[in-house]
Coordinates of C-alpha atoms in Angstrom, one line a residue:
M203 CA 5.2 13.5 1.7
R204 CA 4.0 16.0 -0.9
I205 CA 5.7 16.3 -4.3
K206 CA 5.4 18.8 -7.2
T207 CA 4.0 21.5 -4.9
T208 CA 5.7 23.9 -7.3
A209 CA 7.3 23.3 -10.7
D210 CA 10.8 23.9 -9.2
D211 CA 10.1 21.1 -6.7
F212 CA 10.4 18.5 -9.5
C213 CA 13.2 19.3 -12.1
V214 CA 14.2 16.8 -14.8
E215 CA 17.0 17.0 -17.3
E216 CA 17.8 14.6 -20.0
V217 CA 21.3 13.2 -20.4
L218 CA 22.6 11.8 -23.7
H219 CA 25.2 9.2 -24.4
F220 CA 27.0 11.7 -26.6
T221 CA 28.0 15.4 -26.6
P222 CA 26.3 17.4 -29.3
A223 CA 28.7 18.6 -32.0
K224 CA 29.5 22.2 -32.5
K225 CA 30.2 22.0 -36.2
E226 CA 27.3 21.7 -38.7
M227 CA 25.9 18.2 -39.3
P228 CA 22.8 16.9 -41.0
F229 CA 20.6 17.4 -37.9
R230 CA 20.2 20.2 -35.4
L231 CA 19.6 19.6 -31.7
F232 CA 17.6 21.9 -29.5
L233 CA 16.8 22.0 -25.8
L234 CA 13.1 22.4 -24.8
E235 CA 12.8 23.8 -21.3
K236 CA 9.2 24.0 -20.0
E237 CA 6.8 24.1 -17.1
G238 CA 3.0 23.9 -17.2
W239 CA 3.2 22.3 -20.6
N240 CA 3.1 18.6 -21.7
T241 CA 5.7 17.7 -24.2
S242 CA 3.4 17.2 -27.2
D243 CA 1.7 20.6 -26.8
A244 CA 5.0 22.5 -26.3
I245 CA 6.4 20.9 -29.4
R246 CA 3.3 21.6 -31.4
E247 CA 3.4 25.3 -30.3
A248 CA 7.1 25.6 -31.2
A249 CA 6.5 24.0 -34.6
S250 CA 3.6 26.3 -35.3
R251 CA 5.6 29.4 -34.4
K252 CA 8.7 28.4 -36.5
K253 CA 6.7 26.7 -39.3
V254 CA 8.4 23.4 -38.9
P255 CA 6.4 20.3 -40.0
L256 CA 5.6 18.2 -36.9
G257 CA 6.7 15.0 -38.6
E258 CA 10.3 16.4 -38.8
I259 CA 10.7 16.8 -35.1
R260 CA 12.0 14.0 -32.8
S261 CA 12.0 13.8 -29.0
L262 CA 13.0 11.1 -26.6
G263 CA 9.8 10.9 -24.6
R264 CA 7.2 12.8 -22.7
K265 CA 7.9 14.9 -19.7
D266 CA 5.5 15.8 -16.9
R267 CA 3.7 19.2 -17.1
H268 CA 3.8 19.5 -13.3
A269 CA 7.5 19.9 -13.4
R270 CA 10.4 22.0 -14.8
T271 CA 11.9 19.8 -17.5
V272 CA 14.7 20.1 -20.0
Q273 CA 14.7 17.7 -23.0
F274 CA 16.3 17.3 -26.4
L275 CA 14.7 17.8 -29.7
S276 CA 16.1 17.2 -33.2
V277 CA 15.2 18.4 -36.7
P278 CA 16.8 18.4 -40.1
E279 CA 19.6 21.0 -40.3
K280 CA 17.5 23.3 -42.6
F281 CA 15.0 24.0 -39.8
D282 CA 15.3 26.3 -36.8
L283 CA 13.1 25.6 -33.8
A284 CA 14.6 28.3 -31.5
C285 CA 11.8 30.3 -29.9
E286 CA 10.1 31.0 -26.5
G287 CA 6.7 31.6 -25.1
E288 CA 4.9 31.7 -21.8
G289 CA 6.2 28.6 -19.8
F290 CA 8.6 27.3 -22.4
S291 CA 11.7 28.0 -24.4
V292 CA 13.6 26.2 -27.2
R293 CA 17.3 27.0 -27.6
S294 CA 20.0 25.6 -29.8
A295 CA 22.1 22.8 -28.4
G296 CA 24.4 21.7 -31.3
Y297 CA 24.4 19.2 -34.1
S298 CA 24.1 15.4 -34.7
L299 CA 24.7 13.0 -37.5
K300 CA 21.3 11.4 -37.0
Q301 CA 17.8 12.2 -35.7
L302 CA 17.3 11.4 -32.0
E303 CA 16.3 7.8 -31.2
P304 CA 15.7 6.2 -27.8
A305 CA 19.1 4.4 -27.7
V306 CA 21.0 7.7 -27.4
L307 CA 19.2 8.6 -24.1
K308 CA 21.5 7.7 -21.2
G309 CA 18.9 8.7 -18.6
N310 CA 17.5 11.6 -16.6
R311 CA 19.0 13.8 -13.8
F312 CA 16.4 14.7 -11.1
S313 CA 16.4 17.5 -8.5
L314 CA 13.4 17.2 -6.2
V315 CA 11.9 18.7 -3.0
L316 CA 9.8 16.4 -0.8
R317 CA 7.5 18.6 1.4
D318 CA 5.0 18.7 4.2
M319 CA 6.6 16.0 6.4
G320 CA 6.6 15.7 10.1
D321 CA 9.9 14.7 11.9
R322 CA 9.1 11.0 12.1
E323 CA 8.0 10.8 8.5
A324 CA 11.1 12.6 7.4
E325 CA 13.3 10.2 9.5
R326 CA 11.6 7.1 7.9
A327 CA 12.0 8.6 4.5
E328 CA 15.8 9.2 5.1
I329 CA 16.2 5.6 6.3
R330 CA 14.5 4.3 3.1
L331 CA 16.5 6.7 0.9
E332 CA 19.7 5.2 2.4
Q333 CA 18.4 1.7 1.7
V334 CA 17.4 2.6 -1.9
S335 CA 20.8 4.2 -2.5
R336 CA 22.5 0.9 -1.6
R337 CA 20.0 -1.7 -2.7
G338 CA 18.0 0.0 -5.5
F339 CA 14.3 -0.6 -6.1
A340 CA 12.0 -2.7 -8.2
N341 CA 11.9 -1.0 -11.6
Y342 CA 8.1 -1.0 -12.1
F343 CA 6.3 1.1 -14.7
D344 CA 4.5 3.9 -12.9
D345 CA 1.1 5.4 -13.4
Q346 CA 2.3 7.7 -16.1
R347 CA 2.3 4.6 -18.3
F348 CA -1.4 3.8 -17.6
G349 CA -3.2 7.0 -18.4
N350 CA -5.6 5.2 -20.8
V351 CA -6.7 2.4 -18.4
G352 CA -10.5 2.4 -18.1
S353 CA -12.8 1.6 -15.2
K354 CA -12.4 -1.8 -13.6
G355 CA -8.8 -1.9 -14.8
E356 CA -9.9 -2.7 -18.4
F357 CA -7.1 -2.5 -21.0
F358 CA -8.0 -1.5 -24.5
G359 CA -4.9 -3.4 -25.6
E360 CA -6.1 -6.6 -24.0
M361 CA -9.5 -6.3 -25.7
L362 CA -7.7 -6.2 -29.0
V363 CA -5.4 -9.1 -28.1
K364 CA -8.6 -11.1 -27.3
R365 CA -10.1 -10.0 -30.7
R366 CA -13.0 -8.3 -28.9
F367 CA -12.9 -5.6 -31.6
D368 CA -16.5 -4.5 -31.2
A369 CA -16.2 -4.0 -27.4
A370 CA -12.8 -2.3 -27.9
L371 CA -14.3 0.3 -30.3
R372 CA -17.3 0.9 -28.0
K373 CA -14.7 1.6 -25.2
Y374 CA -12.8 3.9 -27.5
F375 CA -15.9 5.9 -28.3
S376 CA -16.9 6.2 -24.6
F377 CA -13.6 6.5 -22.8
C378 CA -12.9 9.7 -20.8
H379 CA -10.5 10.7 -18.1
P380 CA -11.8 10.0 -14.5
E381 CA -11.4 13.7 -13.7
A382 CA -13.2 14.9 -16.9
P383 CA -16.0 17.4 -16.5
A384 CA -19.4 16.0 -15.7
Y385 CA -20.9 17.0 -19.0
L386 CA -18.2 15.0 -20.9
K387 CA -18.7 12.0 -18.7
K388 CA -22.5 12.1 -19.4
R389 CA -21.9 12.4 -23.2
K390 CA -19.5 9.5 -23.2
A391 CA -21.8 7.4 -21.0
L392 CA -24.6 8.0 -23.5
L393 CA -22.3 6.9 -26.4
A394 CA -21.7 3.6 -24.6
E395 CA -25.4 3.2 -23.8
K396 CA -26.5 3.8 -27.5
W397 CA -23.7 1.7 -29.0
G398 CA -25.0 0.2 -32.3
Q399 CA -27.7 2.8 -32.7
W400 CA -25.6 4.8 -35.2
E401 CA -28.2 7.5 -36.0
E402 CA -28.8 8.3 -32.3
M403 CA -25.0 8.4 -31.7
E404 CA -24.4 11.0 -34.4
P405 CA -25.2 14.2 -32.3
L406 CA -23.0 12.8 -29.5
C407 CA -19.9 12.5 -31.6
T408 CA -18.3 15.9 -31.7
E409 CA -14.6 14.8 -32.1
P410 CA -13.5 14.7 -35.8
L411 CA -12.1 11.2 -35.6
L412 CA -15.2 9.8 -34.0
K413 CA -17.3 11.5 -36.7
K414 CA -15.2 9.8 -39.3
M415 CA -15.5 6.4 -37.6
L416 CA -19.3 6.8 -37.2
A417 CA -19.7 7.5 -40.9
L418 CA -18.0 4.2 -41.6
L419 CA -20.2 2.4 -39.1
K420 CA -23.4 3.9 -40.6
K421 CA -22.2 2.7 -44.0
K422 CA -20.9 -0.8 -43.1
G423 CA -22.4 -1.6 -39.7
R424 CA -20.3 -3.8 -37.5
D425 CA -18.4 -4.9 -40.6
G426 CA -16.7 -1.5 -40.4
V427 CA -15.4 -2.0 -36.8
L428 CA -11.8 -3.1 -37.9
A429 CA -11.6 -0.3 -40.4
C430 CA -12.4 2.2 -37.6
L431 CA -9.8 0.7 -35.3
R432 CA -7.2 1.2 -38.0
L433 CA -8.0 4.9 -38.1
I434 CA -6.6 5.3 -34.5
P435 CA -3.3 7.2 -34.9
A436 CA -0.2 5.0 -34.6
E437 CA 1.2 6.9 -31.6
E438 CA -2.0 6.5 -29.7
M439 CA -2.4 2.9 -30.5
G440 CA 1.2 2.3 -29.5
M441 CA 0.3 3.9 -26.1
Y442 CA -2.5 1.4 -25.6
F443 CA -0.3 -1.5 -26.4
S444 CA 2.5 -0.2 -24.1
A445 CA 0.0 0.2 -21.2
Y446 CA -1.1 -3.4 -21.4
S447 CA 2.5 -4.7 -22.0
S448 CA 3.7 -2.7 -19.0
F449 CA 0.9 -4.0 -16.8
L450 CA 1.9 -7.6 -17.6
W451 CA 5.6 -6.8 -16.9
N452 CA 4.7 -5.2 -13.5
E453 CA 2.5 -8.1 -12.5
T454 CA 5.1 -10.7 -13.5
L455 CA 7.8 -9.1 -11.4
S456 CA 5.5 -8.4 -8.5
R457 CA 4.2 -12.0 -8.3
F458 CA 7.7 -13.4 -8.7
L459 CA 8.9 -11.3 -5.7
Q460 CA 6.0 -12.4 -3.6
G461 CA 7.2 -16.0 -4.1
E462 CA 10.7 -15.3 -2.9
D463 CA 12.3 -14.6 0.5
G464 CA 12.6 -10.9 1.3
E465 CA 11.0 -7.9 3.0
L466 CA 8.3 -6.6 0.8
F467 CA 5.7 -3.9 1.1
P468 CA 2.7 -2.9 -1.2
V469 CA 2.7 0.1 -3.5
E470 CA -0.6 1.3 -4.9
L471 CA -0.8 2.0 -8.7
R472 CA -3.7 2.9 -10.9
T473 CA -3.7 -0.8 -12.1
G474 CA -3.6 -2.3 -8.6
Q475 CA -1.0 -3.2 -6.0
V476 CA 2.6 -4.2 -6.8
Y477 CA 5.2 -5.3 -4.2
Q478 CA 8.3 -3.3 -3.7
Y479 CA 11.3 -4.6 -1.7
A480 CA 13.0 -3.2 1.4
G481 CA 15.4 -6.0 1.6
L482 CA 16.3 -9.2 -0.4
P483 CA 18.8 -12.1 -0.2
E484 CA 22.1 -10.9 -1.6
E485 CA 22.1 -13.4 -4.5
L486 CA 18.5 -12.4 -5.6
Q487 CA 19.5 -8.7 -5.2
R488 CA 22.4 -9.1 -7.6
R489 CA 20.2 -11.0 -10.0
L490 CA 17.5 -8.3 -10.2
L491 CA 20.1 -5.6 -10.7
S492 CA 21.8 -7.5 -13.5
E493 CA 19.2 -9.7 -15.2
P494 CA 16.5 -8.1 -17.4
L495 CA 12.9 -9.2 -17.8
H496 CA 11.5 -8.9 -21.3
T497 CA 8.2 -7.2 -22.0
V498 CA 5.6 -9.2 -23.8
G499 CA 5.6 -9.7 -27.5
P500 CA 5.1 -12.6 -30.0
D501 CA 8.9 -12.8 -30.6
M502 CA 10.0 -12.4 -27.0
P503 CA 12.9 -14.7 -26.0
P504 CA 12.4 -17.5 -23.5
L505 CA 12.4 -16.3 -19.9
P506 CA 14.3 -18.0 -17.0
P507 CA 12.2 -21.0 -15.8
D508 CA 11.0 -19.4 -12.5
L509 CA 9.9 -16.2 -14.2
E510 CA 8.4 -18.1 -17.1
R511 CA 6.1 -20.0 -14.8
V512 CA 4.8 -16.8 -13.3
F513 CA 4.4 -15.2 -16.7
Y514 CA 2.4 -18.0 -18.3
R515 CA 0.2 -18.4 -15.2
L516 CA -0.6 -14.7 -15.5
L517 CA -1.5 -15.0 -19.2
G518 CA -3.7 -17.9 -18.4
E519 CA -5.5 -15.9 -15.7
R520 CA -6.1 -13.1 -18.2
G521 CA -7.4 -15.5 -20.8
V522 CA -4.7 -14.7 -23.5
R523 CA -2.0 -16.7 -25.3
L524 CA 1.4 -15.4 -26.4
S525 CA 0.7 -16.1 -30.0
K526 CA -2.3 -13.7 -29.9
F527 CA 0.0 -10.7 -29.4
R528 CA 0.9 -10.9 -33.1
M529 CA -1.8 -8.4 -34.2
K530 CA -2.0 -8.7 -38.0
E531 CA -5.4 -7.1 -37.9
I532 CA -4.0 -3.8 -36.5
S533 CA -1.3 -2.5 -38.8
Q534 CA -0.3 0.8 -37.2
A535 CA 1.3 -0.6 -34.0
Y536 CA 2.7 -3.8 -32.6
F537 CA 3.9 -5.5 -29.4
A538 CA 7.7 -5.1 -29.5
S539 CA 9.4 -7.1 -26.8
F540 CA 12.4 -5.4 -25.1
P541 CA 14.6 -6.1 -22.1
R542 CA 13.9 -4.1 -18.9
Q543 CA 16.0 -4.2 -15.8
C544 CA 14.1 -5.8 -12.9
A545 CA 15.7 -3.4 -10.4
V546 CA 17.6 -0.2 -10.7
L547 CA 20.2 1.5 -8.5
P548 CA 20.1 5.3 -8.6
E549 CA 23.4 7.1 -9.2
E550 CA 24.8 10.3 -7.7
M551 CA 22.2 10.2 -5.0
E552 CA 22.3 12.8 -2.2
W553 CA 19.8 14.5 0.0
K554 CA 19.5 17.0 2.9
R555 CA 16.9 17.9 5.4
E556 CA 15.7 21.5 5.8
E557 CA 12.8 23.5 7.2
D558 CA 9.9 23.6 4.8
A559 CA 9.4 27.1 3.5
L560 CA 6.0 26.4 2.1
F561 CA 4.5 24.4 5.0
P562 CA 5.5 26.1 8.4
G563 CA 6.5 23.7 11.1
K564 CA 7.1 20.9 8.6
V565 CA 10.2 19.3 7.2
A566 CA 11.4 19.1 3.6
L567 CA 14.0 16.9 2.0
R568 CA 16.0 18.2 -1.0
L569 CA 17.0 15.2 -3.2
R570 CA 19.2 14.7 -6.3
F571 CA 19.9 11.6 -8.3
F572 CA 20.3 10.1 -11.8
L573 CA 18.2 7.3 -13.2
S574 CA 18.9 5.3 -16.4
R575 CA 16.6 5.5 -19.3
G576 CA 13.0 4.2 -18.7
S577 CA 13.1 4.3 -14.9
Y578 CA 10.6 6.4 -13.0
A579 CA 11.6 8.9 -10.3
T580 CA 8.0 8.7 -8.9
M581 CA 8.5 4.9 -8.4
L582 CA 11.6 5.6 -6.4
L583 CA 9.7 8.0 -4.3
K584 CA 6.8 5.5 -3.7
S585 CA 9.5 3.2 -2.5
V586 CA 10.4 5.8 0.1
G587 CA 7.0 6.8 1.5
R588 CA 3.4 7.7 0.8
V589 CA 3.4 10.2 -2.0
Q590 CA 0.8 13.0 -2.6
E591 CA 0.8 14.3 -6.2
P592 CA -1.1 17.2 -7.7
R593 CA -4.3 16.4 -9.6
T594 CA -3.8 16.4 -13.4

C-alpha cells in the first residue's frame, strides 16, 4: 500500500482535553494548518512575519511535512501570530490560562487514503483493520523518532551514556542524513577521517556551531570535548536522548512479546525489526492495553518482574547500566522516565473501499480514526500491511 501520495491523503488534526476559551486570558491559542512544511520551519516563518520571539511560542509536537496537518500554538496574550503564506496559515483559536504543555493534548484525529492496492492486498488490509479495531496494536515508537540514528544503528545517546565523549563528538561532526547530497556526504566523511587534526578540519567546518566547537578544540584539544558537547542545543540533545530511550522501549516490548504465546509478525524499522501482534491470549491482551511500560531513566520505577528481566538483559547486551543514565556531564537534557501504554486501541475507526483515482485499476481504502497522545498512525498502518512512504 502507498501512503502520502498527496498531502490530502494524510490529514492530522490535534485534539485538546479542553475547549479554548472565547474571553481574553493570559495566553492566546492559534491553529497552524500546513502542508509541505515541517513544524519548526513553519513556526519560524510565522514568528518572523509577526515579529514574535521564537522562545514565546509553544507547540505540542512536530507534524509531518508530507501531510496536511492542523496543530495548536500558544503565545502570551500580547502577541498575534495570525498570518498566512504559501503552504501554511495561522488563525486565532481562542484563549487559555496557561501556555500549552504536553498533558493538554488528548490525541490526534487522522483521515488517510491508502492507495495502489490490488484486490487481494486490499482484502488482507481490511481483515487486519478489523482486527486492529478490536484488538489494538503494539504501541511502538516509529521511524519518525529515530531520524538521528547513524550507520550500523549507532545511537549518539548511547555513546554519551557509555561516556564515549570523544567518539560521540566525532560522530556529531560527521553525521549526515542517508539521503544527503553526495558532496555533503564526502565532506562529512572527511571530517571523520581527519578527526583530531584540527587545522585540517577547519576548511571542512562550514556550520556555525561546528566552527565554534572547532575553535574550542584548537584551544583545548581533547580537553575541550565536553565543553563542545554542552554547546549542542537543548532541544537537539533531547532528541538524541529520546531516540535512544525509544529504541530501548521498543526492544524491551518486542522481546517480551516474542517470549509469550500469540501470533506475531515482524515490522521493519530504521533501528531493526520489532514484532507486532495479530492475536494474543485474552489476559495478555488486556494487560498490554491497561499496563504501561516506563521508558528508561535513572529514576524509573521498578518494572513487573517478567518485563524487568527482559529490560536488564537488554541493557547488559548493550553494555550499559541504569545508573549511567544520570548524565551529570550533560546539563542541557536528561533521560526522563515516563509511562507509555504497551498497546493502543484506535477510537472512532472506520474505513471504506473505493476505486483508486490516482492509480487506474487499483483499489484505495479511505480510513479515519483517533489515536491517543504519543501513538503513531504509521505504526498502525505497518500493522495492517507493507507501507510505501515518500522519500523525505
